[in-house]
Tab-separated table of C-alpha atoms in Angstrom:
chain	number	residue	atom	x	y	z
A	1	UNK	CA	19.681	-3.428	-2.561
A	2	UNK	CA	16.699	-1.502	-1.798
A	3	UNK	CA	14.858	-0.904	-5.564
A	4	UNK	CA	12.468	1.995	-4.037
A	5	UNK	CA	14.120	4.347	-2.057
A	6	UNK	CA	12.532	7.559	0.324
A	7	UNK	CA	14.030	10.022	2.028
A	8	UNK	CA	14.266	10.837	4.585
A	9	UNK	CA	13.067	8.128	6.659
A	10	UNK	CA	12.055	10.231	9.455
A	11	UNK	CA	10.897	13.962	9.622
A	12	UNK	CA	9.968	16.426	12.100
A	13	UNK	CA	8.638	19.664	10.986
A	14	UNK	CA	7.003	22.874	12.267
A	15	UNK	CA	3.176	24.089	11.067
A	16	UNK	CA	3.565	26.270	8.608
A	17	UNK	CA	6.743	24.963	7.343
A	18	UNK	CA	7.440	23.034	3.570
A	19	UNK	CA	8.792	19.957	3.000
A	20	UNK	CA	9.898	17.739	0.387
A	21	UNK	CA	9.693	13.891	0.282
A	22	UNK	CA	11.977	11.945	-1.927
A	23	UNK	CA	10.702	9.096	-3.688
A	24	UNK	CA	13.472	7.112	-6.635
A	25	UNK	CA	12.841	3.732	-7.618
A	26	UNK	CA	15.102	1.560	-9.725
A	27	UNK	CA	12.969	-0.914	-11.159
A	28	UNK	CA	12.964	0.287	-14.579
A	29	UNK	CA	9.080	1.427	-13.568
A	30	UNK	CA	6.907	4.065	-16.000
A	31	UNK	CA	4.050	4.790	-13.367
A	32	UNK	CA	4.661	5.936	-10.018
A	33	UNK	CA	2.378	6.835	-7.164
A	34	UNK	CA	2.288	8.261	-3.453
A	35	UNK	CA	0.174	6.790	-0.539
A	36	UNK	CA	-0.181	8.403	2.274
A	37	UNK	CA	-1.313	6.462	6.086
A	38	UNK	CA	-2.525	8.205	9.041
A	39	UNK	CA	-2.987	6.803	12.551
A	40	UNK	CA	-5.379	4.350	12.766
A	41	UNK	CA	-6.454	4.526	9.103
A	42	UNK	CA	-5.577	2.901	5.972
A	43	UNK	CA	-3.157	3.488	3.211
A	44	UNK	CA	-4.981	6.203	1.175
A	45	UNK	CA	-4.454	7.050	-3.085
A	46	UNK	CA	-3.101	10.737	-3.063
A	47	UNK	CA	-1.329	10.836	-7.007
A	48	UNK	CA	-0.386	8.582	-9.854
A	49	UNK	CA	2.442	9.464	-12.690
A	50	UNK	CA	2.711	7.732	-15.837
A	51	UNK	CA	5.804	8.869	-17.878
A	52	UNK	CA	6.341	11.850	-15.833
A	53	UNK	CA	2.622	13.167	-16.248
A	54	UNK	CA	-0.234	13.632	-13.665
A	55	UNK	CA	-2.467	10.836	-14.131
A	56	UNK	CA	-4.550	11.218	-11.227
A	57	UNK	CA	-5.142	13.691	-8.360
A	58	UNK	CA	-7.479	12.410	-5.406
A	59	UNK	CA	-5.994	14.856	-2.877
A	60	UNK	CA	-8.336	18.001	-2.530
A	61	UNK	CA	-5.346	19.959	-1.188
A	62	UNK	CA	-3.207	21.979	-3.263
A	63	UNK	CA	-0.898	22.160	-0.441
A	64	UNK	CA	0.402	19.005	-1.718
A	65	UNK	CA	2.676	19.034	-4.884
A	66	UNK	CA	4.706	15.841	-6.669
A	67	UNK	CA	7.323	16.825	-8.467
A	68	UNK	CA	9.216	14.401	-11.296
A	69	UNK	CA	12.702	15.689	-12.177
A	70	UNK	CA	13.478	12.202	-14.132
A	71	UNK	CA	11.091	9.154	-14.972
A	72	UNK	CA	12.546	7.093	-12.146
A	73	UNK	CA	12.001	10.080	-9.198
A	74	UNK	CA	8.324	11.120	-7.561
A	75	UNK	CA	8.971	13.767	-5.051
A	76	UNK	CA	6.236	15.278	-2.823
A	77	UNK	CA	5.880	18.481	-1.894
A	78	UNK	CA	3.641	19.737	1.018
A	79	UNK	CA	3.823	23.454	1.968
A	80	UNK	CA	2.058	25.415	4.639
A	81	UNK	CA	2.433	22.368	6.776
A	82	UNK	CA	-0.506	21.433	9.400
A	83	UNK	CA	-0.434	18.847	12.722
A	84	UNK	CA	-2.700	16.554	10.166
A	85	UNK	CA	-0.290	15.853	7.941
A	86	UNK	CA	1.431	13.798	9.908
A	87	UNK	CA	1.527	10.693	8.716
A	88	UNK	CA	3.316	7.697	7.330
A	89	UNK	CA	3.767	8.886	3.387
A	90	UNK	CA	4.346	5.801	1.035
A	91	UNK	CA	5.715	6.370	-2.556
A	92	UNK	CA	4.830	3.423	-4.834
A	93	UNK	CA	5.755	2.056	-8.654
A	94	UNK	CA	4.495	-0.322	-11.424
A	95	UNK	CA	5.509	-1.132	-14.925
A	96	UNK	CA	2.758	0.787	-16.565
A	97	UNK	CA	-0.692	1.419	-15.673
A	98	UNK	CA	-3.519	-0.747	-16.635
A	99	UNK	CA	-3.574	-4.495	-16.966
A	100	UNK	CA	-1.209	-7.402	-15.207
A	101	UNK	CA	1.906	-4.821	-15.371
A	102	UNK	CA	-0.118	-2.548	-13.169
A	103	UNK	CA	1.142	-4.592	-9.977
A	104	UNK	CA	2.393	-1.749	-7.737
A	105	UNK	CA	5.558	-2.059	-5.586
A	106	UNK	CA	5.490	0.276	-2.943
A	107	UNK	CA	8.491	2.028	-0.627
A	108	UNK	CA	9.515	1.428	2.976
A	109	UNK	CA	7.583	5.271	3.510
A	110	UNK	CA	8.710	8.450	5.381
A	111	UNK	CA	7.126	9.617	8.445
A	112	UNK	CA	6.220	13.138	8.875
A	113	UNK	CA	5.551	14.768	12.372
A	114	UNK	CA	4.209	18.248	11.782
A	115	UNK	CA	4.539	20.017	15.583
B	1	UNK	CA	-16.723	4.048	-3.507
B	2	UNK	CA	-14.873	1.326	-3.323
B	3	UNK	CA	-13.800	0.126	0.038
B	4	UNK	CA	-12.277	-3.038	2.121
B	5	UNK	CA	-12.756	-4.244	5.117
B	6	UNK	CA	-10.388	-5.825	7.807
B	7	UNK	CA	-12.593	-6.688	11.305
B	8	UNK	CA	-9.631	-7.526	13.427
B	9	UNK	CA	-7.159	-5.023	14.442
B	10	UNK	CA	-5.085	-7.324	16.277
B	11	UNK	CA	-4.756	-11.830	15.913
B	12	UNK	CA	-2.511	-13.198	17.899
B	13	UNK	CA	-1.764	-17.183	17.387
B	14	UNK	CA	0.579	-19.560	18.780
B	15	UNK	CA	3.000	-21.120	16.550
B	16	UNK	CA	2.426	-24.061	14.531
B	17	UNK	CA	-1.399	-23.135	14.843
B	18	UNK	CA	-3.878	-22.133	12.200
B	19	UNK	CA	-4.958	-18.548	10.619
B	20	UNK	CA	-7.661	-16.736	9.216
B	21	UNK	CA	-7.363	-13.226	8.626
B	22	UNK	CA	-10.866	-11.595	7.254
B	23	UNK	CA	-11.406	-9.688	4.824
B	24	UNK	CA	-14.424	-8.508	3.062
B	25	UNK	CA	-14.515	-5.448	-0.233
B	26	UNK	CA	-16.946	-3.710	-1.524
B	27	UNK	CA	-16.476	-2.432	-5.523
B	28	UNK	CA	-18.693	-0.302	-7.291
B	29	UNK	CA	-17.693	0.110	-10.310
B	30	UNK	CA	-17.979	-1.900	-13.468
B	31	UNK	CA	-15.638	-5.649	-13.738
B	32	UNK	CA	-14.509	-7.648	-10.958
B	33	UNK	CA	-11.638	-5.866	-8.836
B	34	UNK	CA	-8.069	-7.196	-8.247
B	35	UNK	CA	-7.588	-8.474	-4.813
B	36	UNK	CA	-4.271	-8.299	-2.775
B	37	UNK	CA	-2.490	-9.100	0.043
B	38	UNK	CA	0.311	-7.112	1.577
B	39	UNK	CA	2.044	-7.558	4.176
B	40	UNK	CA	4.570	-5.306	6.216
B	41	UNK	CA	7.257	-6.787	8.393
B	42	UNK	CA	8.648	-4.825	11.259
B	43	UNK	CA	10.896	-2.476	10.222
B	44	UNK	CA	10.189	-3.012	6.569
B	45	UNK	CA	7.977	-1.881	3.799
B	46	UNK	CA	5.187	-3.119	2.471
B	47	UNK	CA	5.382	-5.762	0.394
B	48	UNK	CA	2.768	-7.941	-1.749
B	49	UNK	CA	1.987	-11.086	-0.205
B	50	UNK	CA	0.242	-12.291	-3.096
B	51	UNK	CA	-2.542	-11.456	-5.345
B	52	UNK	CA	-5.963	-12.682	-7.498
B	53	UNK	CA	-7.214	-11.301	-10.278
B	54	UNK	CA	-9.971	-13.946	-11.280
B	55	UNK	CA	-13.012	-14.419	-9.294
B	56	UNK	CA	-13.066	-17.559	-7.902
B	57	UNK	CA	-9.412	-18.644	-7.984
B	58	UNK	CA	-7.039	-18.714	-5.054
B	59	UNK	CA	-3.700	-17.519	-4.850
B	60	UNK	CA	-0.850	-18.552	-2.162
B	61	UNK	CA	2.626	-17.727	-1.677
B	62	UNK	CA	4.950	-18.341	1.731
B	63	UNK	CA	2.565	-21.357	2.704
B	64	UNK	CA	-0.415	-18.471	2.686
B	65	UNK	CA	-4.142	-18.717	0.615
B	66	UNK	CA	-6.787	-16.509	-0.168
B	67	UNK	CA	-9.496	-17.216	-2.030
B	68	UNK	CA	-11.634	-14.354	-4.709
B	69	UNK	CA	-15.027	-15.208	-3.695
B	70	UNK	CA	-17.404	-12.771	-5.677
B	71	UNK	CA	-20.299	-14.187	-4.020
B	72	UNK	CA	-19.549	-13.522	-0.438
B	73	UNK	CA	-17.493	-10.466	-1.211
B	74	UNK	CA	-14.265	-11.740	0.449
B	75	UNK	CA	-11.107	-12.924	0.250
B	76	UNK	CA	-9.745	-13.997	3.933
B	77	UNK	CA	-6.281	-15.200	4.268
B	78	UNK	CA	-5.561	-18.581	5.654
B	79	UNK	CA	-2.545	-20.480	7.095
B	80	UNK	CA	-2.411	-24.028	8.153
B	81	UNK	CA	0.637	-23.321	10.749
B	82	UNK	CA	2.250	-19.979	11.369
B	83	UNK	CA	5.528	-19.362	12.378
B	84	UNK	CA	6.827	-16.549	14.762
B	85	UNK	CA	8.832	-15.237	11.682
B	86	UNK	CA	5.259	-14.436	10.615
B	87	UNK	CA	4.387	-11.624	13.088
B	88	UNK	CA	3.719	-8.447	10.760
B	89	UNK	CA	0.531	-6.326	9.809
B	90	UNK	CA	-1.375	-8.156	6.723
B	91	UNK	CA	-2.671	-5.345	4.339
B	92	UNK	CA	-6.113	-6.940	2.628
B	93	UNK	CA	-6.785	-4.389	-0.905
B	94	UNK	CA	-8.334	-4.563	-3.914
B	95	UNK	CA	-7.471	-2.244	-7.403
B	96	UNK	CA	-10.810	-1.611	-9.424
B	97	UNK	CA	-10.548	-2.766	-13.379
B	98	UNK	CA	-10.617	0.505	-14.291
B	99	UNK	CA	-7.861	2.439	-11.982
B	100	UNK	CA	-4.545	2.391	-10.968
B	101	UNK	CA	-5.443	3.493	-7.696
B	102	UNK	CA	-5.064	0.391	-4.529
B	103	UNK	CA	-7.947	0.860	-1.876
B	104	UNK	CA	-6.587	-1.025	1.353
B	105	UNK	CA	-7.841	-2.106	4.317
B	106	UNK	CA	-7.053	-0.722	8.180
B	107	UNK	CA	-4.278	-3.615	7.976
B	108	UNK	CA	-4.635	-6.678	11.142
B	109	UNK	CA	-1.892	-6.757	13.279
B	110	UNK	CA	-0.951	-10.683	13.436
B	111	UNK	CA	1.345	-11.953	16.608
B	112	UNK	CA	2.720	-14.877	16.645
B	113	UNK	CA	3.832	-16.545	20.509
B	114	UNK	CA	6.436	-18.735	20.457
């Protein structure tokens, strides 16, 4: 059984349109991140969670949002979508931060199209 | 900042013949990083490969090594034979002591011929 889960697995939006990415892991996790990958570049930090609060923020836009209903869900939300966006968006999860338990376990990703 | 560094986009080996996948980091701040591997299958996500959090030790997992060498900045993985079940992009990265964030490489393609 798959212990991170995202949906959907594929998207296809419009510019100018909002979206939400679903991110729930079942590993009994505290800290939870998102990654995001565009063409041709690496896997890049965009947020961490610990306990449900903002740890760290490396993504100058505000146009992008996580949202944490319950300690085991990340969601992502991007509004006023743009064509570079798209990209291959990777939610992630560890024990805790810090230290060996900070070993992260990341999602099979979402890929978002913005037309 | 920190950053890693994956030369080959592409390898592509024959079976039962030997790998080296490079990698090279750069960290700036304080403590020696953490240094994984990751590796994502096709049709998969990524997964850890395996991982070295000492300088100078080596780690291995699914007959794969990579050595921490602080001195020369790398940690290249190696494989004495390769199978065509190992055909999937290798993710080098590295974690600085004092973050939670994972700075990855551009990933190397590896193809295996039968």
């Amino acid at each position: 059984d798959p212990k991170i889960i995202q949906k959907p697995k594929y998207l296809v939006a419009v510019t100018g349109s909002e979206k939400i990415l679903i991110c729930e892991q079942y590993l009994g996790h505290n800290a939870m991140y998102w990654y995001r990958q565009s063409a041709k570049k690496p896997l890049e930090f965009m947020f961490s969670y610990s306990y449900q609060k903002l740890m760290d923020n490396q993504t100058a836009s505000s146009r992008f949002q996580p949202q944490s209903s319950k300690k085991n869900h990340l969601d992502l939300q991007i509004t006023a979508l743009k064509p570079d966006d798209s990209a291959t968006y990777f939610c992630a999860s560890s024990q805790d931060m810090g230290g060996r338990s900070a070993e992260q376990f990341f999602g099979p990703g979402t890929r978002l199209t913005v037309l | 900042g920190d950053s890693v560094t994956q030369t080959e986009g592409q390898v592509t080996v024959s079976e039962s013949k030997s790998l080296i996948i490079n990698c090279t980091y750069s960290a700036t701040s304080i403590g020696y990083p953490n240094l994984f591997w990751y590796v994502r299958y096709p049709g998969e996500g990524l997964q850890l490969l395996l991982k070295v959090i000492t300088a100078g030790q080596k780690g291995s997992s699914r007959g794969f090594e990579a050595t921490y060498n602080k001195e020369a900045t790398s940690f290249h993985l190696q494989k004495a034979s390769v199978q065509e079940s190992d055909s999937a992009v290798y993710y080098c990265a590295l974690r600085a002591s004092n973050t939670n964030k994972v700075v990855f490489g551009t990933g190397t393609r590896l193809q295996v011929l039968p």
